[in-house]
mmCIF file of C-alpha atoms and ligand atoms in Angstrom:
data_model
loop_
_atom_site.group_PDB
_atom_site.id
_atom_site.type_symbol
_atom_site.label_atom_id
_atom_site.label_comp_id
_atom_site.label_asym_id
_atom_site.label_seq_id
_atom_site.Cartn_x
_atom_site.Cartn_y
_atom_site.Cartn_z
ATOM 1 C CA UNK A 1 30.049 -13.510 -2.695
ATOM 2 C CA UNK A 2 26.740 -14.689 -1.267
ATOM 3 C CA UNK A 3 25.131 -15.008 -4.747
ATOM 4 C CA UNK A 4 21.489 -14.574 -3.774
ATOM 5 C CA UNK A 5 18.606 -14.353 -6.192
ATOM 6 C CA UNK A 6 16.715 -11.145 -5.406
ATOM 7 C CA UNK A 7 13.544 -9.667 -6.919
ATOM 8 C CA UNK A 8 13.859 -5.869 -6.697
ATOM 9 C CA UNK A 9 10.691 -3.832 -7.286
ATOM 10 C CA UNK A 10 10.965 -0.073 -7.649
ATOM 11 C CA UNK A 11 7.777 1.986 -7.170
ATOM 12 C CA UNK A 12 6.904 5.658 -7.365
ATOM 13 C CA UNK A 13 7.744 6.708 -3.802
ATOM 14 C CA UNK A 14 10.555 9.132 -3.220
ATOM 15 C CA UNK A 15 13.863 7.348 -2.631
ATOM 16 C CA UNK A 16 14.795 5.917 -6.012
ATOM 17 C CA UNK A 17 18.431 6.514 -5.004
ATOM 18 C CA UNK A 18 17.976 3.590 -2.585
ATOM 19 C CA UNK A 19 17.253 1.216 -5.463
ATOM 20 C CA UNK A 20 20.086 2.781 -7.459
ATOM 21 C CA UNK A 21 22.582 2.124 -4.625
ATOM 22 C CA UNK A 22 21.295 -1.445 -4.206
ATOM 23 C CA UNK A 23 21.864 -2.089 -7.908
ATOM 24 C CA UNK A 24 25.285 -0.381 -7.916
ATOM 25 C CA UNK A 25 26.547 -2.250 -4.863
ATOM 26 C CA UNK A 26 25.001 -5.682 -5.120
ATOM 27 C CA UNK A 27 26.793 -8.560 -6.826
ATOM 28 C CA UNK A 28 23.684 -10.754 -6.604
ATOM 29 C CA UNK A 29 21.357 -12.005 -9.333
ATOM 30 C CA UNK A 30 18.849 -9.156 -9.493
ATOM 31 C CA UNK A 31 15.431 -9.535 -11.143
ATOM 32 C CA UNK A 32 14.220 -5.938 -11.590
ATOM 33 C CA UNK A 33 10.691 -4.581 -12.087
ATOM 34 C CA UNK A 34 10.005 -0.843 -12.197
ATOM 35 C CA UNK A 35 6.457 0.530 -11.938
ATOM 36 C CA UNK A 36 5.474 2.946 -14.692
ATOM 37 C CA UNK A 37 4.779 5.631 -12.074
ATOM 38 C CA UNK A 38 8.414 5.412 -10.943
ATOM 39 C CA UNK A 39 9.855 6.732 -14.188
ATOM 40 C CA UNK A 40 9.282 10.404 -13.483
ATOM 41 C CA UNK A 41 10.427 10.067 -9.854
ATOM 42 C CA UNK A 42 13.636 8.285 -10.933
ATOM 43 C CA UNK A 43 14.400 11.010 -13.470
ATOM 44 C CA UNK A 44 13.584 13.826 -11.098
ATOM 45 C CA UNK A 45 15.569 12.428 -8.185
ATOM 46 C CA UNK A 46 18.585 10.797 -9.834
ATOM 47 C CA UNK A 47 18.918 12.609 -13.156
ATOM 48 C CA UNK A 48 18.943 9.200 -14.891
ATOM 49 C CA UNK A 49 16.075 7.469 -16.628
ATOM 50 C CA UNK A 50 14.966 3.983 -15.691
ATOM 51 C CA UNK A 51 17.141 2.505 -18.492
ATOM 52 C CA UNK A 52 20.158 3.329 -16.320
ATOM 53 C CA UNK A 53 18.690 1.139 -13.558
ATOM 54 C CA UNK A 54 17.824 -1.653 -15.980
ATOM 55 C CA UNK A 55 21.416 -1.864 -17.264
ATOM 56 C CA UNK A 56 22.597 -2.791 -13.753
ATOM 57 C CA UNK A 57 20.119 -5.669 -13.291
ATOM 58 C CA UNK A 58 20.588 -9.303 -14.318
ATOM 59 C CA UNK A 59 16.998 -9.615 -15.599
ATOM 60 C CA UNK A 60 14.363 -6.948 -16.278
ATOM 61 C CA UNK A 61 10.581 -7.358 -16.511
ATOM 62 C CA UNK A 62 7.711 -5.130 -17.595
ATOM 63 C CA UNK A 63 5.382 -4.394 -14.687
ATOM 64 C CA UNK A 64 2.384 -5.012 -16.995
ATOM 65 C CA UNK A 65 3.598 -8.539 -17.792
ATOM 66 C CA UNK A 66 1.759 -10.545 -15.145
ATOM 67 C CA UNK A 67 2.860 -13.726 -16.965
ATOM 68 C CA UNK A 68 6.591 -13.086 -16.428
ATOM 69 C CA UNK A 69 8.419 -15.919 -14.678
ATOM 70 C CA UNK A 70 8.635 -14.110 -11.334
ATOM 71 C CA UNK A 71 4.802 -14.152 -11.203
ATOM 72 C CA UNK A 72 4.833 -17.882 -10.451
ATOM 73 C CA UNK A 73 5.384 -19.643 -7.150
ATOM 74 C CA UNK A 74 7.601 -22.063 -9.077
ATOM 75 C CA UNK A 75 10.225 -19.306 -9.464
ATOM 76 C CA UNK A 76 12.522 -19.704 -6.475
ATOM 77 C CA UNK A 77 14.216 -16.632 -5.042
ATOM 78 C CA UNK A 78 15.819 -15.653 -1.757
ATOM 79 C CA UNK A 79 14.022 -12.356 -1.148
ATOM 80 C CA UNK A 80 11.798 -9.787 -2.780
ATOM 81 C CA UNK A 81 12.518 -6.160 -1.924
ATOM 82 C CA UNK A 82 10.054 -3.372 -2.757
ATOM 83 C CA UNK A 83 12.250 -0.263 -2.506
ATOM 84 C CA UNK A 84 11.146 2.451 -2.405
ATOM 85 C CA UNK A 85 7.575 1.325 -1.759
ATOM 86 C CA UNK A 86 4.769 3.812 -2.386
ATOM 87 C CA UNK A 87 1.696 3.881 -0.170
ATOM 88 C CA UNK A 88 -0.231 2.911 -3.309
ATOM 89 C CA UNK A 89 1.696 -0.326 -3.884
ATOM 90 C CA UNK A 90 1.816 -1.029 -0.149
ATOM 91 C CA UNK A 91 -1.983 -0.734 0.052
ATOM 92 C CA UNK A 92 -2.472 -3.034 -2.925
ATOM 93 C CA UNK A 93 -0.168 -5.721 -1.521
ATOM 94 C CA UNK A 94 -1.865 -5.470 1.896
ATOM 95 C CA UNK A 95 -5.267 -5.869 0.210
ATOM 96 C CA UNK A 96 -4.154 -8.877 -1.828
ATOM 97 C CA UNK A 97 -4.535 -7.062 -5.140
ATOM 98 C CA UNK A 98 -2.353 -8.523 -7.937
ATOM 99 C CA UNK A 99 -3.012 -6.285 -10.945
ATOM 100 C CA UNK A 100 0.656 -5.735 -11.888
ATOM 101 C CA UNK A 101 3.792 -7.880 -11.892
ATOM 102 C CA UNK A 102 5.062 -6.155 -8.738
ATOM 103 C CA UNK A 103 1.880 -6.756 -6.749
ATOM 104 C CA UNK A 104 1.545 -10.310 -8.121
ATOM 105 C CA UNK A 105 5.148 -11.219 -7.211
ATOM 106 C CA UNK A 106 4.608 -9.763 -3.728
ATOM 107 C CA UNK A 107 1.411 -11.801 -3.300
ATOM 108 C CA UNK A 108 3.347 -14.892 -4.383
ATOM 109 C CA UNK A 109 6.087 -14.116 -1.849
ATOM 110 C CA UNK A 110 3.466 -14.025 0.903
ATOM 111 C CA UNK A 111 1.648 -17.192 -0.152
ATOM 112 C CA UNK A 112 4.922 -19.101 -0.577
ATOM 113 C CA UNK A 113 6.167 -17.750 2.782
ATOM 114 C CA UNK A 114 9.239 -16.234 1.118
ATOM 115 C CA UNK A 115 11.038 -13.195 2.466
ATOM 116 C CA UNK A 116 9.240 -10.012 1.396
ATOM 117 C CA UNK A 117 10.883 -6.764 2.458
ATOM 118 C CA UNK A 118 8.811 -3.610 2.046
ATOM 119 C CA UNK A 119 10.696 -0.299 2.260
ATOM 120 C CA UNK A 120 8.018 2.418 2.496
ATOM 121 C CA UNK A 121 8.780 6.127 2.216
ATOM 122 C CA UNK A 122 6.128 8.530 3.377
ATOM 123 C CA UNK A 123 5.822 11.101 6.134
ATOM 124 C CA UNK A 124 3.643 11.514 8.139
ATOM 125 C CA UNK A 125 1.714 8.250 8.047
ATOM 126 C CA UNK A 126 -2.081 7.992 7.916
ATOM 127 C CA UNK A 127 -3.962 5.398 9.949
ATOM 128 C CA UNK A 128 -4.679 3.626 6.662
ATOM 129 C CA UNK A 129 -0.946 3.328 5.878
ATOM 130 C CA UNK A 130 -0.182 2.163 9.433
ATOM 131 C CA UNK A 131 -2.951 -0.447 9.324
ATOM 132 C CA UNK A 132 -1.712 -1.673 5.952
ATOM 133 C CA UNK A 133 1.786 -2.044 7.407
ATOM 134 C CA UNK A 134 0.384 -3.985 10.353
ATOM 135 C CA UNK A 135 -1.528 -6.249 7.971
ATOM 136 C CA UNK A 136 1.607 -6.903 5.910
ATOM 137 C CA UNK A 137 3.608 -7.667 9.028
ATOM 138 C CA UNK A 138 0.954 -10.131 10.211
ATOM 139 C CA UNK A 139 1.042 -11.764 6.767
ATOM 140 C CA UNK A 140 4.782 -12.354 7.105
ATOM 141 C CA UNK A 141 6.345 -9.383 5.325
ATOM 142 C CA UNK A 142 9.094 -7.284 6.874
ATOM 143 C CA UNK A 143 8.267 -3.578 6.854
ATOM 144 C CA UNK A 144 11.610 -1.767 6.924
ATOM 145 C CA UNK A 145 11.011 1.951 6.412
ATOM 146 C CA UNK A 146 13.627 4.105 4.705
ATOM 147 C CA UNK A 147 14.796 5.518 8.055
ATOM 148 C CA UNK A 148 18.502 6.226 8.467
ATOM 149 C CA UNK A 149 20.079 6.199 11.937
ATOM 150 C CA UNK A 150 21.925 9.196 13.299
ATOM 151 C CA UNK A 151 24.140 7.457 15.863
ATOM 152 C CA UNK A 152 26.494 6.743 12.961
ATOM 153 C CA UNK A 153 26.938 10.529 12.575
ATOM 154 C CA UNK A 154 26.230 10.607 8.824
ATOM 155 C CA UNK A 155 28.069 13.370 7.001
ATOM 156 C CA UNK A 156 26.278 13.156 3.688
ATOM 157 C CA UNK A 157 23.148 11.926 1.941
ATOM 158 C CA UNK A 158 25.322 9.074 0.661
ATOM 159 C CA UNK A 159 26.068 7.983 4.234
ATOM 160 C CA UNK A 160 22.336 7.917 5.014
ATOM 161 C CA UNK A 161 21.506 6.038 1.818
ATOM 162 C CA UNK A 162 24.252 3.501 2.544
ATOM 163 C CA UNK A 163 22.872 2.902 6.026
ATOM 164 C CA UNK A 164 19.373 2.115 4.749
ATOM 165 C CA UNK A 165 20.542 0.004 1.798
ATOM 166 C CA UNK A 166 23.069 -1.847 3.963
ATOM 167 C CA UNK A 167 20.358 -2.773 6.483
ATOM 168 C CA UNK A 168 18.099 -3.969 3.656
ATOM 169 C CA UNK A 169 20.994 -6.096 2.350
ATOM 170 C CA UNK A 170 21.419 -7.500 5.866
ATOM 171 C CA UNK A 171 17.745 -8.529 5.800
ATOM 172 C CA UNK A 172 18.337 -10.245 2.447
ATOM 173 C CA UNK A 173 21.374 -12.080 3.838
ATOM 174 C CA UNK A 174 23.704 -10.213 1.476
ATOM 175 C CA UNK A 175 27.256 -9.577 2.698
ATOM 176 C CA UNK A 176 27.928 -5.859 2.566
ATOM 177 C CA UNK A 177 30.191 -3.175 3.920
ATOM 178 C CA UNK A 178 27.675 -0.341 3.614
ATOM 179 C CA UNK A 179 26.636 -0.459 7.246
ATOM 180 C CA UNK A 180 28.901 1.044 9.877
ATOM 181 C CA UNK A 181 28.085 -1.380 12.679
ATOM 182 C CA UNK A 182 27.519 -0.263 16.226
ATOM 183 C CA UNK A 183 30.688 -0.656 18.341
ATOM 184 C CA UNK A 184 32.141 -3.036 15.779
ATOM 185 C CA UNK A 185 35.639 -1.591 16.081
ATOM 186 C CA UNK A 186 35.564 -2.196 19.855
ATOM 187 C CA UNK A 187 34.920 -5.903 19.345
ATOM 188 C CA UNK A 188 37.847 -6.417 16.941
HETATM 189 C C1 LIG B 201 8.279 13.411 -7.117
HETATM 190 C C2 LIG B 201 7.290 12.447 -6.495
HETATM 191 C C3 LIG B 201 7.534 11.942 -5.238
HETATM 192 C C4 LIG B 201 6.639 11.054 -4.639
HETATM 193 N N1 LIG B 201 6.931 10.566 -3.397
HETATM 194 C C5 LIG B 201 6.098 9.664 -2.828
HETATM 195 C C6 LIG B 201 6.437 9.092 -1.563
HETATM 196 O O1 LIG B 201 7.463 9.398 -0.957
HETATM 197 N N2 LIG B 201 5.607 8.147 -1.057
HETATM 198 C C7 LIG B 201 4.476 7.731 -1.717
HETATM 199 O O2 LIG B 201 3.780 6.859 -1.201
HETATM 200 N N3 LIG B 201 4.135 8.268 -2.923
HETATM 201 C C8 LIG B 201 4.909 9.220 -3.496
HETATM 202 N N4 LIG B 201 4.587 9.754 -4.723
HETATM 203 C C9 LIG B 201 3.303 9.371 -5.334
HETATM 204 C C10 LIG B 201 3.366 8.062 -6.121
HETATM 205 O O3 LIG B 201 4.294 8.173 -7.193
HETATM 206 C C11 LIG B 201 1.959 7.747 -6.658
HETATM 207 O O4 LIG B 201 1.080 7.438 -5.579
HETATM 208 C C12 LIG B 201 1.940 6.630 -7.664
HETATM 209 O O5 LIG B 201 0.583 6.364 -8.023
HETATM 210 C C13 LIG B 201 2.564 5.362 -7.147
HETATM 211 O O6 LIG B 201 2.407 4.376 -8.137
HETATM 212 P P1 LIG B 201 3.126 2.937 -8.014
HETATM 213 O O7 LIG B 201 2.796 2.421 -6.649
HETATM 214 O O8 LIG B 201 2.477 2.127 -9.079
HETATM 215 O O9 LIG B 201 4.566 3.115 -8.266
HETATM 216 C C14 LIG B 201 5.466 10.661 -5.325
HETATM 217 C C15 LIG B 201 5.230 11.163 -6.617
HETATM 218 C C16 LIG B 201 6.118 12.048 -7.188
HETATM 219 C C17 LIG B 201 5.832 12.583 -8.571
#
């Protein structure tokens, strides 16, 4: 077990199943924050309410609590993952706005040069969204869109979800068997 300390932020973009799979699969110390706008998306897409997500986390914070411990640069963690990331939250982080715990913790990740992984879900993308992604990348974040590959010949939504979540875990340095790796069997 790699035993990483991960801040997982869930926002109101489509793709709450990605956060659900991360929570179900990970054995790490997860510090979870869910934006209030995510609640209806989580219920609509997964059939569970956000309490179901919270039960799987090690620690849970209210997004309105900008004084929570993850809001401080003195809180050490291995990576912050915003998944799924709405264009709204992405724009706020890119603009340096810190009016919620999620946006504050992301701003802290950038200023402390910690690993910040943004997993946006939107299609198509406006110039504004693309410029915000460029800005985040220049500031040190990793923009890793929720884009499954097809060379793995996915047979189900689960396969596609596992691919995306597995690649995000790779970026966090978390050991995982979710990703079917390219030509791996040929190397063994
Ligand atoms: C069912 C549903 C699906 C949505 N999907 C997306 C999406 O894929 N991407 C996105 O940027 N916003 C999406 N939204 C809109 C966001 O929820 C909305 O912009 C919200 O203000 C985001 O707030 P937050 O960033 O605080 O979570 C969706 C909303 C609903 C109700």
